[in-house]
mmCIF file of C-alpha atoms in Angstrom:
data_model
loop_
_atom_site.group_PDB
_atom_site.id
_atom_site.type_symbol
_atom_site.label_atom_id
_atom_site.label_comp_id
_atom_site.label_asym_id
_atom_site.label_seq_id
_atom_site.Cartn_x
_atom_site.Cartn_y
_atom_site.Cartn_z
ATOM 1 C CA GLY R 1 0.000 0.000 0.000
ATOM 2 C CA ALA R 2 0.900 3.637 -0.281
ATOM 3 C CA VAL R 3 3.315 4.903 2.353
ATOM 4 C CA VAL R 4 3.687 8.421 3.630
ATOM 5 C CA SER R 5 6.511 9.247 6.014
ATOM 6 C CA GLN R 6 7.054 12.203 8.307
ATOM 7 C CA HIS R 7 10.152 13.491 9.989
ATOM 8 C CA PRO R 8 10.717 14.098 12.800
ATOM 9 C CA SER R 9 8.255 11.940 14.710
ATOM 10 C CA TRP R 10 8.537 14.226 17.688
ATOM 11 C CA VAL R 11 10.266 17.494 18.494
ATOM 12 C CA ILE R 12 10.656 19.658 21.564
ATOM 13 C CA CYS R 13 11.703 23.253 21.051
ATOM 14 C CA LYS R 14 11.941 26.534 22.878
ATOM 15 C CA SER R 15 9.387 29.261 22.385
ATOM 16 C CA GLY R 16 10.330 31.559 19.530
ATOM 17 C CA THR R 17 12.228 29.012 17.473
ATOM 18 C CA SER R 18 11.154 27.591 14.123
ATOM 19 C CA VAL R 19 10.499 23.931 13.430
ATOM 20 C CA LYS R 20 10.425 22.213 10.064
ATOM 21 C CA ILE R 21 8.407 19.039 9.490
ATOM 22 C CA GLU R 22 8.897 16.946 6.368
ATOM 23 C CA CYS R 23 6.277 14.808 4.670
ATOM 24 C CA ARG R 24 7.301 12.352 1.972
ATOM 25 C CA SER R 25 5.386 10.022 -0.265
ATOM 26 C CA LEU R 26 7.589 6.950 -0.522
ATOM 27 C CA ASP R 27 6.183 4.881 -3.356
ATOM 28 C CA PHE R 28 4.039 7.277 -5.319
ATOM 29 C CA GLN R 29 4.001 10.857 -6.511
ATOM 30 C CA ALA R 30 1.750 13.366 -4.839
ATOM 31 C CA THR R 31 1.021 16.663 -6.535
ATOM 32 C CA THR R 32 -1.155 17.505 -3.560
ATOM 33 C CA MET R 33 -0.595 16.888 0.126
ATOM 34 C CA PHE R 34 -2.571 17.985 3.141
ATOM 35 C CA TRP R 35 -1.494 19.214 6.544
ATOM 36 C CA TYR R 36 -3.660 18.599 9.597
ATOM 37 C CA ARG R 37 -3.378 19.502 13.240
ATOM 38 C CA GLN R 38 -4.913 17.485 16.050
ATOM 39 C CA PHE R 39 -5.185 18.591 19.659
ATOM 40 C CA PRO R 40 -5.764 15.963 22.372
ATOM 41 C CA LYS R 41 -9.168 14.314 22.124
ATOM 42 C CA GLN R 42 -10.064 16.574 19.222
ATOM 43 C CA SER R 43 -10.717 15.935 15.577
ATOM 44 C CA LEU R 44 -8.267 16.300 12.756
ATOM 45 C CA MET R 45 -8.418 19.886 11.538
ATOM 46 C CA LEU R 46 -7.236 20.629 8.028
ATOM 47 C CA MET R 47 -4.721 23.447 8.052
ATOM 48 C CA ALA R 48 -3.704 23.730 4.426
ATOM 49 C CA THR R 49 -3.443 22.043 1.068
ATOM 50 C CA SER R 50 0.070 21.831 -0.310
ATOM 51 C CA ASN R 51 0.364 22.012 -4.090
ATOM 52 C CA GLU R 52 3.502 20.995 -5.943
ATOM 53 C CA GLY R 53 4.959 23.926 -7.830
ATOM 54 C CA SER R 54 2.476 26.499 -6.556
ATOM 55 C CA LYS R 55 1.331 28.238 -3.410
ATOM 56 C CA ALA R 56 -0.397 26.369 -0.648
ATOM 57 C CA THR R 57 -4.065 26.934 0.059
ATOM 58 C CA TYR R 58 -4.756 27.725 3.699
ATOM 59 C CA GLU R 59 -7.954 27.074 5.609
ATOM 60 C CA GLN R 60 -9.734 29.957 7.249
ATOM 61 C CA GLY R 61 -8.083 31.025 10.462
ATOM 62 C CA VAL R 62 -4.678 29.483 9.675
ATOM 63 C CA GLU R 63 -1.891 32.055 9.466
ATOM 64 C CA LYS R 64 0.069 31.467 6.288
ATOM 65 C CA ASP R 65 3.014 33.524 7.521
ATOM 66 C CA LYS R 66 3.278 31.385 10.628
ATOM 67 C CA PHE R 67 2.830 28.013 8.992
ATOM 68 C CA LEU R 68 5.034 28.058 5.907
ATOM 69 C CA ILE R 69 4.431 25.282 3.414
ATOM 70 C CA ASN R 70 6.743 24.340 0.586
ATOM 71 C CA HIS R 71 5.980 21.553 -1.888
ATOM 72 C CA ALA R 72 9.235 21.457 -3.774
ATOM 73 C CA SER R 73 8.875 18.096 -5.480
ATOM 74 C CA LEU R 74 6.321 15.434 -6.262
ATOM 75 C CA THR R 75 7.331 13.466 -3.177
ATOM 76 C CA LEU R 76 8.105 16.114 -0.552
ATOM 77 C CA SER R 77 6.142 18.754 1.276
ATOM 78 C CA THR R 78 7.444 20.664 4.286
ATOM 79 C CA LEU R 79 5.636 22.569 7.008
ATOM 80 C CA THR R 80 7.625 25.129 8.970
ATOM 81 C CA VAL R 81 6.147 26.445 12.177
ATOM 82 C CA THR R 82 7.789 29.835 12.556
ATOM 83 C CA SER R 83 8.346 31.472 15.942
ATOM 84 C CA ALA R 84 6.611 28.609 17.677
ATOM 85 C CA HIS R 85 4.753 29.241 20.933
ATOM 86 C CA PRO R 86 3.331 26.825 23.508
ATOM 87 C CA GLU R 87 -0.139 27.073 21.968
ATOM 88 C CA ASP R 88 1.323 25.583 18.775
ATOM 89 C CA SER R 89 2.051 22.356 20.637
ATOM 90 C CA SER R 90 0.018 19.717 18.851
ATOM 91 C CA PHE R 91 0.107 16.600 16.708
ATOM 92 C CA TYR R 92 0.770 17.531 13.084
ATOM 93 C CA ILE R 93 -0.178 14.997 10.421
ATOM 94 C CA CYS R 94 0.277 15.116 6.678
ATOM 95 C CA SER R 95 -1.571 13.079 4.120
ATOM 96 C CA ALA R 96 -1.637 12.442 0.431
ATOM 97 C CA PRO R 97 -4.623 11.363 -1.649
ATOM 98 C CA GLN R 98 -4.633 7.929 -3.171
ATOM 99 C CA ARG R 99 -7.173 6.558 -5.609
ATOM 100 C CA LEU R 100 -9.370 3.762 -4.343
ATOM 101 C CA ALA R 101 -10.814 1.152 -6.681
ATOM 102 C CA GLY R 102 -13.406 3.124 -8.559
ATOM 103 C CA SER R 103 -13.328 6.862 -8.770
ATOM 104 C CA THR R 104 -12.853 8.146 -5.257
ATOM 105 C CA ASP R 105 -9.795 9.094 -3.273
ATOM 106 C CA THR R 106 -8.883 8.259 0.261
ATOM 107 C CA GLN R 107 -6.204 9.814 2.403
ATOM 108 C CA TYR R 108 -3.005 8.014 3.315
ATOM 109 C CA PHE R 109 -1.656 9.615 6.433
ATOM 110 C CA GLY R 110 1.862 10.030 7.640
ATOM 111 C CA PRO R 111 2.706 8.809 11.150
ATOM 112 C CA GLY R 112 2.455 12.312 12.572
ATOM 113 C CA THR R 113 4.820 14.678 14.344
ATOM 114 C CA ARG R 114 4.332 15.529 18.006
ATOM 115 C CA LEU R 115 5.455 19.137 18.564
ATOM 116 C CA THR R 116 5.988 20.399 22.092
ATOM 117 C CA VAL R 117 6.925 24.037 22.530
ATOM 118 C CA LEU R 118 8.322 24.939 25.925
ATOM 119 C CA GLY E 1 -21.176 23.973 7.053
ATOM 120 C CA GLN E 2 -21.099 20.390 8.157
ATOM 121 C CA ASN E 3 -21.993 18.773 11.432
ATOM 122 C CA ILE E 4 -20.673 15.305 12.198
ATOM 123 C CA ASP E 5 -21.667 13.658 15.448
ATOM 124 C CA GLN E 6 -20.209 10.541 17.072
ATOM 125 C CA PRO E 7 -20.269 9.261 20.647
ATOM 126 C CA THR E 8 -17.199 10.354 22.547
ATOM 127 C CA GLU E 9 -16.397 7.040 24.167
ATOM 128 C CA MET E 10 -17.570 3.438 24.163
ATOM 129 C CA THR E 11 -16.468 0.348 26.026
ATOM 130 C CA ALA E 12 -16.896 -3.283 25.052
ATOM 131 C CA THR E 13 -15.717 -6.743 26.002
ATOM 132 C CA GLU E 14 -13.167 -8.789 24.106
ATOM 133 C CA GLY E 15 -14.932 -11.142 21.691
ATOM 134 C CA ALA E 16 -18.108 -9.080 21.595
ATOM 135 C CA ILE E 17 -19.655 -6.941 18.851
ATOM 136 C CA VAL E 18 -19.797 -3.147 18.983
ATOM 137 C CA GLN E 19 -21.536 -0.623 16.750
ATOM 138 C CA ILE E 20 -20.207 2.919 16.486
ATOM 139 C CA ASN E 21 -22.715 5.389 15.085
ATOM 140 C CA CYS E 22 -22.102 8.554 13.098
ATOM 141 C CA THR E 23 -24.728 11.087 12.083
ATOM 142 C CA TYR E 24 -24.122 14.002 9.801
ATOM 143 C CA GLN E 25 -25.868 17.049 8.421
ATOM 144 C CA THR E 26 -24.337 18.284 5.232
ATOM 145 C CA SER E 27 -25.166 19.451 1.752
ATOM 146 C CA GLY E 28 -23.846 17.755 -1.342
ATOM 147 C CA PHE E 29 -22.928 14.495 0.380
ATOM 148 C CA ASN E 30 -20.352 12.597 -1.630
ATOM 149 C CA GLY E 31 -19.089 9.766 0.518
ATOM 150 C CA LEU E 32 -18.281 8.734 4.081
ATOM 151 C CA PHE E 33 -15.042 7.280 5.424
ATOM 152 C CA TRP E 34 -14.177 5.444 8.584
ATOM 153 C CA TYR E 35 -10.627 5.591 9.942
ATOM 154 C CA GLN E 36 -8.963 3.912 12.901
ATOM 155 C CA GLN E 37 -6.470 5.904 14.948
ATOM 156 C CA HIS E 38 -4.382 4.420 17.745
ATOM 157 C CA ALA E 39 -3.108 6.828 20.361
ATOM 158 C CA GLY E 40 -0.196 8.897 19.094
ATOM 159 C CA GLU E 41 -0.444 7.492 15.593
ATOM 160 C CA ALA E 42 -1.910 8.643 12.307
ATOM 161 C CA PRO E 43 -5.322 7.438 11.142
ATOM 162 C CA THR E 44 -5.542 4.400 8.911
ATOM 163 C CA PHE E 45 -8.273 3.882 6.338
ATOM 164 C CA LEU E 46 -10.958 1.324 7.182
ATOM 165 C CA SER E 47 -13.871 1.800 4.820
ATOM 166 C CA TYR E 48 -15.657 4.010 2.340
ATOM 167 C CA ASN E 49 -19.419 4.196 1.649
ATOM 168 C CA VAL E 50 -21.073 6.313 -0.989
ATOM 169 C CA LEU E 51 -24.200 4.244 -1.675
ATOM 170 C CA ASP E 52 -26.753 3.014 0.846
ATOM 171 C CA GLY E 53 -26.137 -0.356 2.373
ATOM 172 C CA LEU E 54 -23.631 -2.465 4.175
ATOM 173 C CA GLU E 55 -20.010 -2.953 3.162
ATOM 174 C CA GLU E 56 -18.321 -5.886 4.833
ATOM 175 C CA LYS E 57 -14.581 -6.281 5.170
ATOM 176 C CA GLY E 58 -13.489 -9.051 7.482
ATOM 177 C CA ARG E 59 -14.360 -8.269 11.095
ATOM 178 C CA PHE E 60 -15.332 -4.707 10.194
ATOM 179 C CA SER E 61 -18.490 -3.616 8.382
ATOM 180 C CA SER E 62 -19.750 -0.148 7.553
ATOM 181 C CA PHE E 63 -23.322 0.885 6.852
ATOM 182 C CA LEU E 64 -24.723 4.006 5.242
ATOM 183 C CA SER E 65 -28.194 5.517 4.961
ATOM 184 C CA ARG E 66 -28.009 8.739 2.980
ATOM 185 C CA SER E 67 -31.650 9.650 3.562
ATOM 186 C CA LYS E 68 -31.119 9.491 7.319
ATOM 187 C CA GLY E 69 -27.643 11.044 7.317
ATOM 188 C CA TYR E 70 -26.456 8.050 9.276
ATOM 189 C CA SER E 71 -23.640 5.556 9.230
ATOM 190 C CA TYR E 72 -22.286 2.961 11.578
ATOM 191 C CA LEU E 73 -19.121 0.950 11.895
ATOM 192 C CA LEU E 74 -19.630 -2.586 13.181
ATOM 193 C CA LEU E 75 -16.726 -4.412 14.771
ATOM 194 C CA LYS E 76 -17.106 -8.147 15.391
ATOM 195 C CA GLU E 77 -15.054 -10.539 17.510
ATOM 196 C CA LEU E 78 -13.424 -7.652 19.286
ATOM 197 C CA GLN E 79 -9.769 -7.899 20.128
ATOM 198 C CA MET E 80 -7.756 -5.883 22.600
ATOM 199 C CA LYS E 81 -5.868 -4.291 19.721
ATOM 200 C CA ASP E 82 -9.136 -2.781 18.488
ATOM 201 C CA SER E 83 -8.912 -0.281 21.335
ATOM 202 C CA ALA E 84 -8.494 2.955 19.392
ATOM 203 C CA SER E 85 -10.286 6.051 18.230
ATOM 204 C CA TYR E 86 -12.618 5.602 15.258
ATOM 205 C CA LEU E 87 -13.095 8.638 13.057
ATOM 206 C CA CYS E 88 -16.051 9.243 10.799
ATOM 207 C CA ALA E 89 -15.274 11.601 7.903
ATOM 208 C CA VAL E 90 -17.667 13.016 5.323
ATOM 209 C CA LYS E 91 -16.855 14.229 1.864
ATOM 210 C CA THR E 92 -19.053 16.761 0.102
ATOM 211 C CA GLY E 93 -19.463 18.247 -3.320
ATOM 212 C CA GLY E 94 -16.485 18.343 -5.581
ATOM 213 C CA SER E 95 -13.978 18.376 -2.750
ATOM 214 C CA TYR E 96 -11.967 15.267 -2.139
ATOM 215 C CA ILE E 97 -10.973 16.476 1.291
ATOM 216 C CA PRO E 98 -13.267 14.965 3.940
ATOM 217 C CA THR E 99 -14.319 16.679 7.140
ATOM 218 C CA PHE E 100 -13.601 14.632 10.236
ATOM 219 C CA GLY E 101 -15.756 14.041 13.256
ATOM 220 C CA ARG E 102 -14.197 14.166 16.726
ATOM 221 C CA GLY E 103 -13.839 10.409 16.828
ATOM 222 C CA THR E 104 -15.127 7.711 19.171
ATOM 223 C CA SER E 105 -12.665 6.297 21.651
ATOM 224 C CA LEU E 106 -13.298 2.560 21.930
ATOM 225 C CA ILE E 107 -11.957 0.717 24.953
ATOM 226 C CA VAL E 108 -11.925 -3.071 24.733
ATOM 227 C CA HIS E 109 -11.510 -4.849 28.054
ATOM 228 C CA PRO E 110 -10.948 -8.527 28.820
#
């Protein structure tokens, strides 16, 4: 099956620093990837859609200057949390669409990155 | 907007059967997914329903009634490893990005 990897799996940083999270599709090309954030006992919330070769599309309420997304190749998207603060501590998950049998897509998720900002 | 409702938590006994319900109010319904998410891990795809009826896949089955805005995930012969959060996600219109419910935390005990 399709595999999506994320790196790092967890990171602890000081307030004010920037953190980069990588999302890779390992056995397929992904022109589009998605970035989600999940707080404890909460649902997955879509943050942005990452598009290869063009600007990301951000969901309402997500600061594009704080969460920088770069989709430099067909297998790599990166999310950089700039000037991270404790309220940014969360579980960040990327995904890439994969075609199911038939005409619909599902999401193959990366293993997630646990960010803790001190 | 969309409203997806699932029970917050359920408990069941190993070997038993459990049904996790999901109701939704949305316009332009275009499919419903169920995902399993173990603590600290990413969700994994379980099932997809776009037409009414029951889809069976091993110990897991998923049912959809579009007229009622209702789906359930049925887990048979429960195992301890089935303890996880189960997410219902609805896709609408031309978007292929589903909206997720808050998930149902299932606890399987011996």
